[in-house]
C-alpha positions as a printed Julia matrix, in Angstrom:
232×3 Matrix{Float64}:
 -17.98   -0.83   11.2
 -20.24   -3.31   13.02
 -17.62   -6.0    12.48
 -14.98   -3.85   14.19
 -17.41   -2.91   17.0
 -18.11   -6.56   17.77
 -14.43   -7.44   17.64
 -13.5    -4.54   19.92
 -16.15   -5.63   22.43
 -14.45   -9.03   22.61
 -11.11   -7.29   23.12
 -12.39   -5.22   26.02
 -14.17   -8.06   27.82
 -11.45  -10.71   27.71
  -8.47  -10.93   30.08
  -5.05   -9.66   29.04
  -3.74  -13.23   28.8
  -5.72  -13.52   25.58
  -4.31  -10.34   24.04
  -2.78  -12.21   21.11
  -6.12  -13.79   20.32
  -7.7   -10.35   20.42
  -5.03   -8.98   18.08
  -5.64  -11.89   15.72
  -9.38  -11.13   15.72
  -8.69   -7.48   14.89
  -6.36   -8.52   12.08
  -8.94  -10.87   10.58
 -11.67   -8.24   10.92
  -9.53   -5.67    9.12
  -8.62   -8.03    6.28
 -12.27   -8.98    5.73
 -13.41   -5.35    5.84
 -10.62   -4.2     3.51
 -11.37   -6.97    1.01
 -15.07   -6.11    1.03
 -14.29   -2.42    0.54
 -11.99   -3.07   -2.42
 -14.52   -5.4    -4.08
 -17.26   -2.79   -3.65
 -15.12   -0.08   -5.24
 -15.19   -1.62   -8.74
 -18.93   -1.18   -9.43
 -19.02    2.21   -7.69
 -16.09    3.58   -9.69
 -17.6     2.12  -12.86
 -20.91    3.85  -12.12
 -19.24    7.22  -11.62
 -17.16    6.76  -14.77
 -20.32    6.03  -16.73
 -22.11    9.07  -15.32
 -19.13   11.24  -16.24
 -18.86    9.71  -19.7
 -15.38    8.29  -19.08
 -14.43    5.18  -21.06
 -12.68    2.29  -19.31
  -9.38    2.84  -21.15
  -9.16    6.55  -20.4
  -6.5     7.69  -17.86
  -9.24    9.45  -15.9
 -10.93    6.09  -15.29
  -7.73    4.72  -13.77
  -7.36    7.86  -11.64
 -10.99    7.58  -10.46
 -10.67    3.9    -9.59
  -7.38    4.51   -7.75
  -8.92    7.38   -5.8
 -11.88    5.26   -4.74
  -9.66    2.35   -3.65
  -7.42    4.66   -1.62
 -10.42    6.33    0.0
 -12.02    2.97    0.82
  -8.87    1.56    2.43
  -8.24    4.8     4.26
 -11.78    4.65    5.62
 -11.39    1.04    6.79
  -8.05    1.91    8.38
  -9.59    4.93   10.13
 -12.44    2.77   11.46
 -10.0     0.15   12.76
  -7.84    2.73   14.51
 -10.85    4.61   15.84
 -12.22    1.47   17.47
  -8.93    1.15   19.35
  -8.96    4.87   20.2
  -5.91    5.45   18.03
  -5.38    7.82   15.13
  -3.5     7.95   11.86
  -0.44    9.09   13.8
   0.05    5.53   15.04
   0.74    4.55   11.42
   2.81    7.62   10.69
   0.12    9.05    8.42
  -0.1    12.49   10.05
   1.87   15.03    7.96
   4.85   16.35    9.9
   8.25   17.72    8.93
   9.87   14.39    9.78
   7.4    12.4     7.68
   7.77   14.83    4.77
  11.55   14.43    4.97
  11.23   10.64    5.01
   8.92   10.69    1.99
  11.16   13.07    0.05
  14.31   11.13    0.89
  12.71    7.83   -0.14
  11.46    9.28   -3.41
  14.83   10.83   -4.24
  16.88    7.73   -3.45
  14.58    5.36   -5.34
  14.35    7.71   -8.34
  18.14    7.99   -8.63
  18.61    4.22   -8.31
  15.86    3.54  -10.86
  17.41    6.04  -13.31
  20.85    4.46  -12.89
  19.48    0.98  -13.55
  17.67    2.26  -16.65
  20.86    3.91  -17.93
  22.91    0.75  -17.4
  20.32   -1.38  -19.16
  20.13    1.08  -22.06
  23.91    1.12  -22.4
  24.07   -2.68  -22.35
  21.86   -2.9   -25.47
  23.22    0.2   -27.21
  20.03    2.23  -26.85
  20.13    6.01  -27.18
  18.35    8.5   -24.92
  16.51   11.58  -26.13
  15.14   14.14  -23.68
  11.85   15.9   -24.4
  11.04   18.21  -21.45
   7.49   18.93  -22.64
   6.54   15.28  -23.05
   8.32   14.4   -19.79
   6.48   17.08  -17.83
   3.15   16.04  -19.33
   3.76   12.38  -18.49
   4.74   13.27  -14.91
   1.67   15.45  -14.39
  -0.61   12.67  -15.57
   1.25    9.66  -14.23
   2.49   10.7   -10.79
  -0.94   11.4    -9.21
  -2.28    8.06  -10.47
   0.86    6.23   -9.32
   0.67    7.91   -5.92
  -2.93    6.81   -5.39
  -2.21    3.25   -6.52
   0.86    2.94   -4.35
  -0.76    4.64   -1.38
  -3.51    2.02   -1.41
  -0.91   -0.76   -1.67
   1.04    0.64    1.27
  -2.13    0.89    3.35
  -2.97   -2.71    2.52
   0.44   -4.34    2.9
   2.37   -2.09    5.3
  -0.44   -0.41    7.23
  -2.78   -1.59    9.99
  -2.61   -5.3     9.14
   1.19   -5.15    9.02
   1.32   -3.68   12.53
  -1.04   -6.32   13.86
   1.05   -9.07   12.27
   4.14   -7.51   13.84
   2.45   -7.54   17.25
   1.44  -11.18   16.81
   4.56  -12.76   15.34
   7.3   -10.13   15.4
   8.85   -7.86   12.81
  10.72  -10.5    10.73
   7.62  -12.65   10.22
   5.47   -9.63    9.37
   8.13   -8.42    6.95
   8.54  -11.73    5.12
   4.83  -12.55    5.14
   3.73   -9.16    3.81
   6.44   -9.25    1.13
   5.34  -12.68   -0.12
   1.72  -11.55   -0.21
   2.79   -8.39   -2.04
   4.53  -10.51   -4.67
   1.54  -12.83   -5.03
  -0.78   -9.83   -5.36
   1.1    -8.76   -8.5
   0.85  -12.22  -10.07
  -2.85  -12.89   -9.44
  -4.88  -11.99  -12.5
  -1.8   -11.1   -14.56
  -2.13  -14.07  -16.9
   1.58  -14.86  -16.62
   2.9   -18.39  -16.09
   6.3   -20.01  -15.73
   9.35  -17.76  -15.78
   7.23  -14.68  -16.44
   5.19  -15.3   -13.31
   8.36  -15.97  -11.34
   9.89  -12.59  -12.19
   6.54  -10.87  -11.71
   6.46  -12.38   -8.22
  10.15  -11.99   -7.34
  10.63   -8.31   -8.11
   7.65   -7.01   -6.08
   8.61   -9.4    -3.27
  12.09   -7.84   -3.12
  10.5    -4.42   -3.25
   8.14   -5.46   -0.46
  11.11   -6.42    1.7
  12.65   -2.96    1.19
   9.36   -1.13    1.81
   8.53   -3.28    4.83
  11.97   -2.77    6.35
  11.53    1.0     5.89
   8.15    0.79    7.63
   9.65   -1.15   10.53
  12.59    1.23   10.91
  10.55    4.45   10.83
   7.27    3.27   12.34
   5.29    4.84    9.51
   4.38    4.75    5.83
   6.06    7.95    4.62
   9.46    6.42    3.78
   8.1     3.21    2.17
   5.62    5.26    0.15
   8.41    7.56   -1.06
  10.58    4.56   -2.01
   7.64    2.89   -3.75
   6.7     5.97   -5.75
  10.28    6.76   -6.72
  10.9     3.26   -8.06
C-alpha cells in the first residue's frame, strides 16, 4: 500500500507530459506488489492447512492455496485501483447482466470446442467413451471451484490491472503479445520440462493467452476471458 501511495504521489505532482512515465511507475509498483503477495501466500496457506490438519496432497489444500492467491491478487488490484480513485468496474469485475452473459457465453463456447477436440482425438486412436453421471458430477463439484480460483488469479495477473497499464503504455497489440508470451513462460517455469515438452507447454498457453487477451481487449473486462479460460 505504501508503495502505491508513493507512486501515486509522483503521478499527481508531475506534469501531464510525463504521463507515460507515471503509468510505467504504476505498472512496476503493481508487478512488485503482486509478486510479493503471491510469494507471501505460500507460507500463510501452508500454516492454515497445518492448523486444519490438511495434507499437502489433499484437494482441500489446493483449494485453500488457490483461494489465498486469488484474495491476495484481488487485494493488490483493489489497492492499485483505489489509489487512482477507480473501482473494479474499470476492469469489468463488477457483476452485471452483460458481464454474466459474457462469462456464460465464453464458458459455453470453450466447453463445446474442448469437448469436440477431445472427441476427435479419442476417435483418432480408437478410444471408447463411457458416461458416468455420478462420477462426472462429483468431479465437477470438486474441480470447478478450484479451477475457477486458479484461473481467476491468472486472469487478474495477466489480463487485469497490469495488462491495462501495458495497453496504455504501448498499445493493445503489444500488451496482447507481451502478456501472452509471459503467460506461456509462466506455465513452463518450474514444470521440469525441457526440449519439445517445454515447447508445447509454452506454445499452448501462449495461444490461449492470445485468445483470452483479445477477449479482454474487445470487451474491456475479464468476464469473457475468464469464461473462455474456465471452459477450456
